[in-house]
């Protein structure tokens, strides 16, 4: 099966997490009117005594068409990816739950000015940079407990291709 790719929007991504951007969120003025604050854009889950980690992931693009073999989830915390180089990237997700069918998979094309925050338990593919090595600011949960579970698909023919550029 070949996965389709849709634009990343806040409502479409709501079952999986939050979109961190200015164009779909409100703001208010701070700093004597010189700064717009886009406030509280994402729900940060830090379960079972976890603490927040701020990281940078330097991701090398994979080769496409990409054979999707697995997804992972972080049951104890959320995980946010904010692109630092302004490049688009792909986001592959499935709803939280104990199983994932290939038909549950959704793929979004994120713009370089959109971040995503996976809620705790949301299944997702490891970061999918496009075009060039890309840095992402990543906010996720540190601490005790197993916070990374992987699920491998029995279906060997799940394919993802890079959408035609505009
Ligand atoms: N393993 C790890 O820290 N990275 C993944 O969680 C990911 O979503 O890229
Ligand atoms: Ni992850």
XYZ file of N, CA and C and ligand atoms in Angstrom:
508
model
N 0.846 -1.198 0.000
C 0.000 0.000 0.000
C 0.880 1.246 0.000
N 0.439 2.276 -0.721
C 1.186 3.531 -0.734
C 0.435 4.552 0.117
N 1.134 5.142 1.049
C 0.486 6.096 1.953
C 0.311 7.446 1.276
N -0.835 8.068 1.478
C -1.035 9.423 0.938
C -0.518 10.443 1.960
N -0.243 11.644 1.454
C 0.322 12.703 2.295
C -0.610 13.908 2.251
N -0.929 14.427 3.423
C -1.831 15.584 3.480
C -1.147 16.755 4.176
N -1.616 17.961 3.908
C -0.994 19.111 4.581
C -1.236 19.046 6.085
N -0.286 19.524 6.853
C -0.443 19.559 8.302
C -1.299 20.754 8.692
N -2.422 20.461 9.333
C -3.249 21.532 9.906
C -3.608 21.159 11.333
N -3.915 22.156 12.119
C -4.241 21.944 13.535
C -5.419 20.999 13.704
N -6.548 21.222 12.996
C -7.675 20.292 13.201
C -7.388 18.873 12.737
N -6.662 18.743 11.631
C -6.391 17.379 11.116
C -5.460 16.624 12.054
N -4.578 17.353 12.732
C -3.596 16.700 13.592
C -4.095 16.519 15.025
N -5.245 17.110 15.336
C -5.751 17.113 16.723
C -5.837 15.721 17.362
N -6.205 14.653 16.626
C -6.258 13.326 17.267
C -4.894 12.798 17.717
N -3.836 13.435 17.237
C -2.481 12.910 17.483
C -1.668 13.849 18.384
N -2.011 15.121 18.372
C -1.240 16.083 19.149
C -1.512 17.501 18.701
N -0.512 18.334 18.866
C -0.673 19.769 18.631
C 0.222 20.231 17.481
N -0.216 21.280 16.797
C 0.626 21.936 15.798
C 1.159 23.229 16.417
N 2.454 23.396 16.363
C 3.099 24.560 16.987
C 3.430 25.547 15.868
N 2.609 26.579 15.756
C 2.798 27.538 14.664
C 2.096 28.834 15.033
N 2.335 29.856 14.225
C 1.651 31.123 14.489
C 0.395 31.267 13.641
N 0.370 30.579 12.493
C -0.729 30.900 11.556
C -2.067 30.314 11.967
N -2.106 29.326 12.843
C -3.394 28.762 13.255
C -3.665 28.990 14.742
N -2.915 29.878 15.350
C -3.078 30.098 16.791
C -3.185 31.588 17.100
N -3.893 31.880 18.195
C -4.029 33.276 18.616
C -2.788 33.728 19.379
N -2.713 35.032 19.585
C -1.591 35.562 20.367
C -2.085 36.780 21.154
N -1.265 37.218 22.099
C -1.497 38.500 22.763
C -0.154 39.226 22.854
N -0.250 40.536 23.063
C 0.971 41.348 23.063
C 1.615 41.365 24.444
N 2.941 41.300 24.468
C 3.727 41.431 25.695
C 4.876 42.400 25.402
N 5.717 42.600 26.433
C 6.905 43.471 26.253
C 6.507 44.829 25.700
N 5.508 45.402 26.348
C 5.104 46.761 25.987
C 4.664 46.857 24.521
N 4.093 45.769 24.042
C 3.531 45.768 22.688
C 4.520 45.416 21.599
N 5.768 45.116 21.973
C 6.763 44.845 20.919
C 6.810 43.377 20.533
N 6.120 42.531 21.288
C 6.226 41.084 21.042
C 4.850 40.432 21.069
N 4.608 39.534 20.130
C 3.371 38.753 20.114
C 3.662 37.425 20.814
N 2.901 37.097 21.826
C 3.083 35.811 22.529
C 2.028 34.822 22.033
N 2.483 33.773 21.390
C 1.615 32.651 20.995
C 1.704 31.643 22.125
N 0.714 31.672 22.957
C 0.767 31.146 24.322
C 0.228 29.723 24.408
N 0.987 28.848 25.133
C 0.421 27.548 25.533
C -0.066 26.750 24.319
N 0.818 26.564 23.366
C 0.428 25.940 22.091
C 0.349 24.430 22.129
N 0.999 23.813 23.104
C 1.092 22.350 23.094
C 1.015 21.803 24.504
N 0.400 20.651 24.604
C 0.227 19.987 25.914
C 1.466 19.128 26.168
N 2.249 19.515 27.163
C 3.472 18.777 27.491
C 3.139 17.736 28.561
N 3.223 16.460 28.197
C 2.940 15.379 29.151
C 4.260 14.884 29.736
N 4.350 14.894 31.065
C 5.543 14.373 31.754
C 5.047 13.435 32.843
N 4.759 12.191 32.473
C 4.086 11.278 33.384
C 5.091 10.554 34.281
N 4.564 10.027 35.386
C 5.331 9.190 36.335
C 6.650 9.846 36.732
N 6.543 11.129 37.121
C 7.715 11.783 37.705
C 8.781 12.170 36.708
N 8.413 12.235 35.464
C 9.406 12.595 34.442
C 9.780 14.060 34.499
N 10.848 14.392 33.815
C 11.263 15.789 33.746
C 11.410 16.164 32.291
N 11.311 17.465 31.973
C 11.378 17.911 30.583
C 12.830 17.918 30.100
N 13.019 17.400 28.900
C 14.316 17.447 28.237
C 14.215 18.368 27.036
N 15.231 19.192 26.840
C 15.312 20.013 25.621
C 16.513 19.505 24.849
N 16.290 19.058 23.635
C 17.291 18.372 22.821
C 17.351 18.998 21.425
N 18.382 18.663 20.692
C 18.410 18.933 19.251
C 18.645 17.604 18.551
N 17.758 17.264 17.609
C 17.935 16.078 16.772
C 18.450 16.563 15.423
N 19.595 16.067 15.002
C 20.129 16.395 13.659
C 19.816 15.201 12.774
N 18.797 15.333 11.946
C 18.229 14.198 11.214
C 18.688 14.190 9.762
N 19.167 13.045 9.327
C 19.535 12.855 7.922
C 18.339 12.294 7.166
N 17.983 12.889 6.021
C 16.836 12.356 5.275
C 17.049 10.892 4.891
N 15.986 10.117 4.976
C 16.044 8.726 4.526
C 15.816 8.709 3.019
N 16.026 7.561 2.391
C 15.831 7.523 0.932
C 14.388 7.110 0.631
N 13.850 7.721 -0.389
C 12.443 7.503 -0.757
C 12.381 6.896 -2.150
N 11.347 6.106 -2.450
C 10.237 5.706 -1.603
C 10.727 4.928 -0.380
N 10.124 5.199 0.767
C 10.546 4.633 2.040
C 9.596 3.503 2.437
N 10.188 2.372 2.755
C 9.389 1.247 3.247
C 9.152 1.438 4.740
N 7.892 1.621 5.118
C 7.537 1.850 6.519
C 7.391 0.497 7.206
N 8.267 0.219 8.130
C 8.261 -1.068 8.818
C 7.770 -0.991 10.251
N 7.814 0.234 10.818
C 7.500 0.336 12.251
C 7.027 1.720 12.636
N 6.413 1.774 13.784
C 6.132 3.036 14.463
C 6.543 2.853 15.923
N 6.626 3.938 16.633
C 6.963 3.895 18.053
C 6.020 4.805 18.826
N 6.013 4.650 20.136
C 5.252 5.557 20.983
C 6.003 5.796 22.294
N 5.649 6.912 22.910
C 6.230 7.274 24.194
C 5.089 7.340 25.207
N 4.861 6.247 25.934
C 3.679 6.208 26.822
C 3.773 7.146 28.019
N 4.999 7.572 28.351
C 5.158 8.366 29.576
C 5.316 9.857 29.316
N 5.266 10.245 28.068
C 5.441 11.670 27.827
C 5.166 12.069 26.398
N 4.972 13.363 26.243
C 4.793 13.911 24.894
C 6.166 14.083 24.237
N 6.153 14.396 22.965
C 7.404 14.670 22.255
C 7.137 15.710 21.177
N 7.818 16.818 21.269
C 7.625 17.929 20.328
C 8.845 18.064 19.429
N 8.580 18.345 18.148
C 9.628 18.584 17.163
C 9.395 19.958 16.558
N 10.385 20.825 16.684
C 10.304 22.162 16.081
C 11.460 22.326 15.103
N 11.190 22.469 13.814
C 12.270 22.554 12.824
C 13.079 23.837 13.004
N 14.388 23.707 12.892
C 15.278 24.861 13.105
C 15.860 25.419 11.815
N 15.662 24.695 10.703
C 16.270 25.160 9.447
C 15.230 25.662 8.457
N 13.973 25.667 8.843
C 12.923 26.169 7.938
C 12.606 25.239 6.782
N 12.978 23.970 6.928
C 12.683 23.014 5.841
C 11.443 22.182 6.157
N 10.667 21.838 5.121
C 9.539 20.933 5.343
C 10.023 19.559 5.806
N 9.141 18.791 6.406
C 9.433 17.426 6.843
C 8.143 16.632 6.893
N 8.255 15.359 7.034
C 7.072 14.483 7.073
C 6.808 14.028 8.503
N 5.502 13.854 8.774
C 5.063 13.402 10.098
C 4.122 12.231 9.881
N 4.511 11.052 10.323
C 3.692 9.840 10.144
C 3.198 9.408 11.518
N 1.875 9.310 11.662
C 1.279 9.037 12.968
C 0.135 8.024 12.871
N -0.229 7.499 14.050
C -1.439 6.679 14.196
C -1.974 6.939 15.601
N -3.263 6.737 15.783
C -3.843 7.049 17.100
C -3.284 6.159 18.204
N -3.259 6.683 19.416
C -2.862 5.880 20.581
C -3.760 4.651 20.662
N -3.196 3.580 21.158
C -3.946 2.333 21.309
C -2.980 1.165 21.338
N -3.505 -0.023 21.581
C -2.596 -1.168 21.750
C -2.179 -1.807 20.430
N -2.906 -1.485 19.359
C -2.515 -2.037 18.047
C -2.590 -0.922 17.011
N -1.892 -1.124 15.913
C -1.921 -0.180 14.792
C -2.072 -0.984 13.507
N -3.130 -0.686 12.777
C -3.294 -1.312 11.454
C -2.718 -0.357 10.414
N -2.196 -0.879 9.312
C -1.686 0.041 8.273
C -2.712 1.085 7.863
N -3.967 0.726 7.918
C -5.018 1.692 7.533
C -5.180 2.821 8.551
N -4.586 2.636 9.753
C -4.651 3.701 10.765
C -3.621 4.800 10.508
N -2.659 4.533 9.629
C -1.545 5.475 9.454
C -1.999 6.720 8.707
N -1.496 7.869 9.172
C -1.720 9.144 8.497
C -0.384 9.843 8.349
N -0.188 10.467 7.183
C 1.067 11.170 6.931
C 0.759 12.626 6.604
N 1.502 13.498 7.265
C 1.334 14.934 7.063
C 2.643 15.528 6.542
N 2.502 16.491 5.624
C 3.654 17.277 5.194
C 3.644 18.562 6.014
N 4.676 18.716 6.857
C 4.781 19.904 7.704
C 5.636 20.955 7.012
N 5.205 22.207 7.082
C 6.023 23.288 6.575
C 7.186 23.538 7.530
N 8.149 24.273 7.067
C 9.319 24.560 7.890
C 9.052 25.526 9.031
N 7.816 26.097 9.057
C 7.468 26.982 10.185
C 6.389 26.346 11.062
N 6.227 25.045 10.943
C 5.286 24.316 11.794
C 6.035 23.278 12.628
N 5.778 23.294 13.929
C 6.259 22.198 14.772
C 5.091 21.281 15.098
N 5.423 20.100 15.599
C 4.380 19.172 16.057
C 4.713 18.703 17.467
N 3.687 18.394 18.225
C 3.852 17.826 19.566
C 2.974 16.576 19.642
N 3.638 15.411 19.694
C 2.902 14.155 19.838
C 2.459 14.028 21.291
N 1.177 13.786 21.506
C 0.729 13.527 22.874
C 1.250 12.176 23.339
N 1.346 11.989 24.614
C 1.830 10.715 25.151
C 1.017 9.572 24.544
N 1.702 8.569 24.025
C 1.024 7.393 23.481
C 0.726 7.442 22.007
N 0.852 8.600 21.398
C 0.614 8.683 19.942
C 1.698 7.903 19.209
N 1.250 6.986 18.336
C 2.225 6.230 17.539
C 2.775 7.142 16.440
N 4.045 7.037 16.197
C 4.667 7.865 15.155
C 5.927 7.190 14.628
N 6.291 7.579 13.408
C 7.563 7.119 12.853
C 8.658 8.036 13.371
N 9.855 7.508 13.607
C 10.959 8.420 13.940
C 11.090 9.537 12.907
N 11.678 10.612 13.367
C 11.666 11.872 12.610
C 12.045 11.670 11.136
N 11.297 12.344 10.268
C 11.444 12.179 8.816
C 11.826 13.507 8.174
N 13.128 13.802 8.194
C 13.627 15.028 7.545
C 13.525 14.881 6.035
N 13.464 15.994 5.344
C 13.413 15.983 3.876
C 14.469 16.935 3.309
N 15.082 16.547 2.196
C 15.904 17.458 1.398
C 17.338 17.594 1.841
N 17.582 17.777 3.123
C 18.958 17.962 3.619
C 18.973 17.644 5.111
N 20.152 17.426 5.643
C 20.268 17.193 7.091
C 19.578 18.357 7.795
N 18.699 18.049 8.714
C 17.853 19.071 9.347
C 17.896 18.960 10.861
N 17.984 20.100 11.502
C 17.964 20.142 12.965
C 16.551 20.404 13.460
N 16.205 19.713 14.531
C 14.911 19.903 15.194
C 15.165 20.137 16.678
N 14.535 21.154 17.220
C 14.483 21.284 18.673
C 13.438 20.287 19.153
N 13.810 19.437 20.070
C 12.906 18.378 20.544
C 12.724 18.525 22.047
N 11.457 18.587 22.461
C 11.129 18.654 23.888
C 10.402 17.367 24.244
N 10.995 16.555 25.101
C 10.329 15.302 25.475
C 10.643 14.967 26.928
N 10.296 13.770 27.339
C 10.344 13.392 28.760
C 11.557 12.543 29.084
N 12.249 12.950 30.150
C 13.341 12.129 30.669
C 12.945 11.572 32.020
N 13.677 10.572 32.473
C 13.382 9.985 33.778
C 13.257 8.477 33.689
N 12.886 7.893 34.787
C 12.792 6.425 34.873
C 11.610 5.903 34.050
N 11.714 4.621 33.763
C 10.602 3.975 33.049
C 10.907 3.825 31.567
N 10.254 2.862 30.960
C 10.461 2.612 29.529
C 9.537 3.519 28.730
N 10.130 4.516 28.122
C 9.317 5.509 27.426
C 9.435 5.419 25.909
N 9.835 4.259 25.403
C 9.866 4.121 23.941
C 9.494 2.689 23.584
N 8.311 2.514 23.041
C 7.834 1.184 22.623
C 7.727 1.176 21.103
N 8.192 0.107 20.494
C 8.154 -0.006 19.032
C 7.152 -1.058 18.620
N 6.545 -0.835 17.475
C 5.600 -1.796 16.888
C 5.999 -2.012 15.438
N 6.218 -3.266 15.073
C 6.614 -3.600 13.698
C 5.431 -4.212 12.958
N 5.266 -3.768 11.726
C 4.111 -4.224 10.943
C 4.394 -5.579 10.302
N 3.385 -6.423 10.302
C 3.501 -7.694 9.577
C 3.454 -7.431 8.074
N 2.674 -6.425 7.707
C 2.526 -6.038 6.290
C 3.879 -5.493 5.794
N 4.503 -6.139 4.793
C 5.827 -5.684 4.354
C 5.800 -4.591 3.299
N 4.595 -4.331 2.765
C 4.523 -3.414 1.613
C 3.808 -2.111 1.956
N 4.295 -1.425 2.959
C 3.758 -0.095 3.277
C 4.802 0.907 2.808
N 4.397 1.749 1.846
C 5.389 2.631 1.213
C 4.990 4.094 1.359
N 6.009 4.918 1.510
C 5.817 6.371 1.625
C 6.745 7.051 0.623
N 6.163 7.919 -0.218
C 7.003 8.657 -1.153
C 6.898 10.150 -0.851
N 7.910 10.862 -1.269
C 7.929 12.302 -1.021
C 6.934 12.965 -1.971
N 6.025 13.804 -1.441
C 5.050 14.460 -2.321
C 5.745 15.366 -3.330
N 5.112 15.493 -4.499
C 5.652 16.403 -5.526
C 5.768 17.803 -4.934
N 6.945 18.415 -5.102
C 7.112 19.774 -4.556
C 6.220 20.769 -5.282
N 5.776 21.826 -4.619
C 4.923 22.855 -5.248
C 5.703 23.637 -6.309
N 14.303 7.688 19.794
C 14.202 8.994 19.776
O 14.605 9.690 20.687
N 13.608 9.546 18.652
C 12.268 9.183 18.367
O 11.509 9.269 19.544
C 11.655 10.049 17.318
O 10.413 10.263 17.378
O 12.405 10.461 16.409
Ni 9.537 9.589 19.158
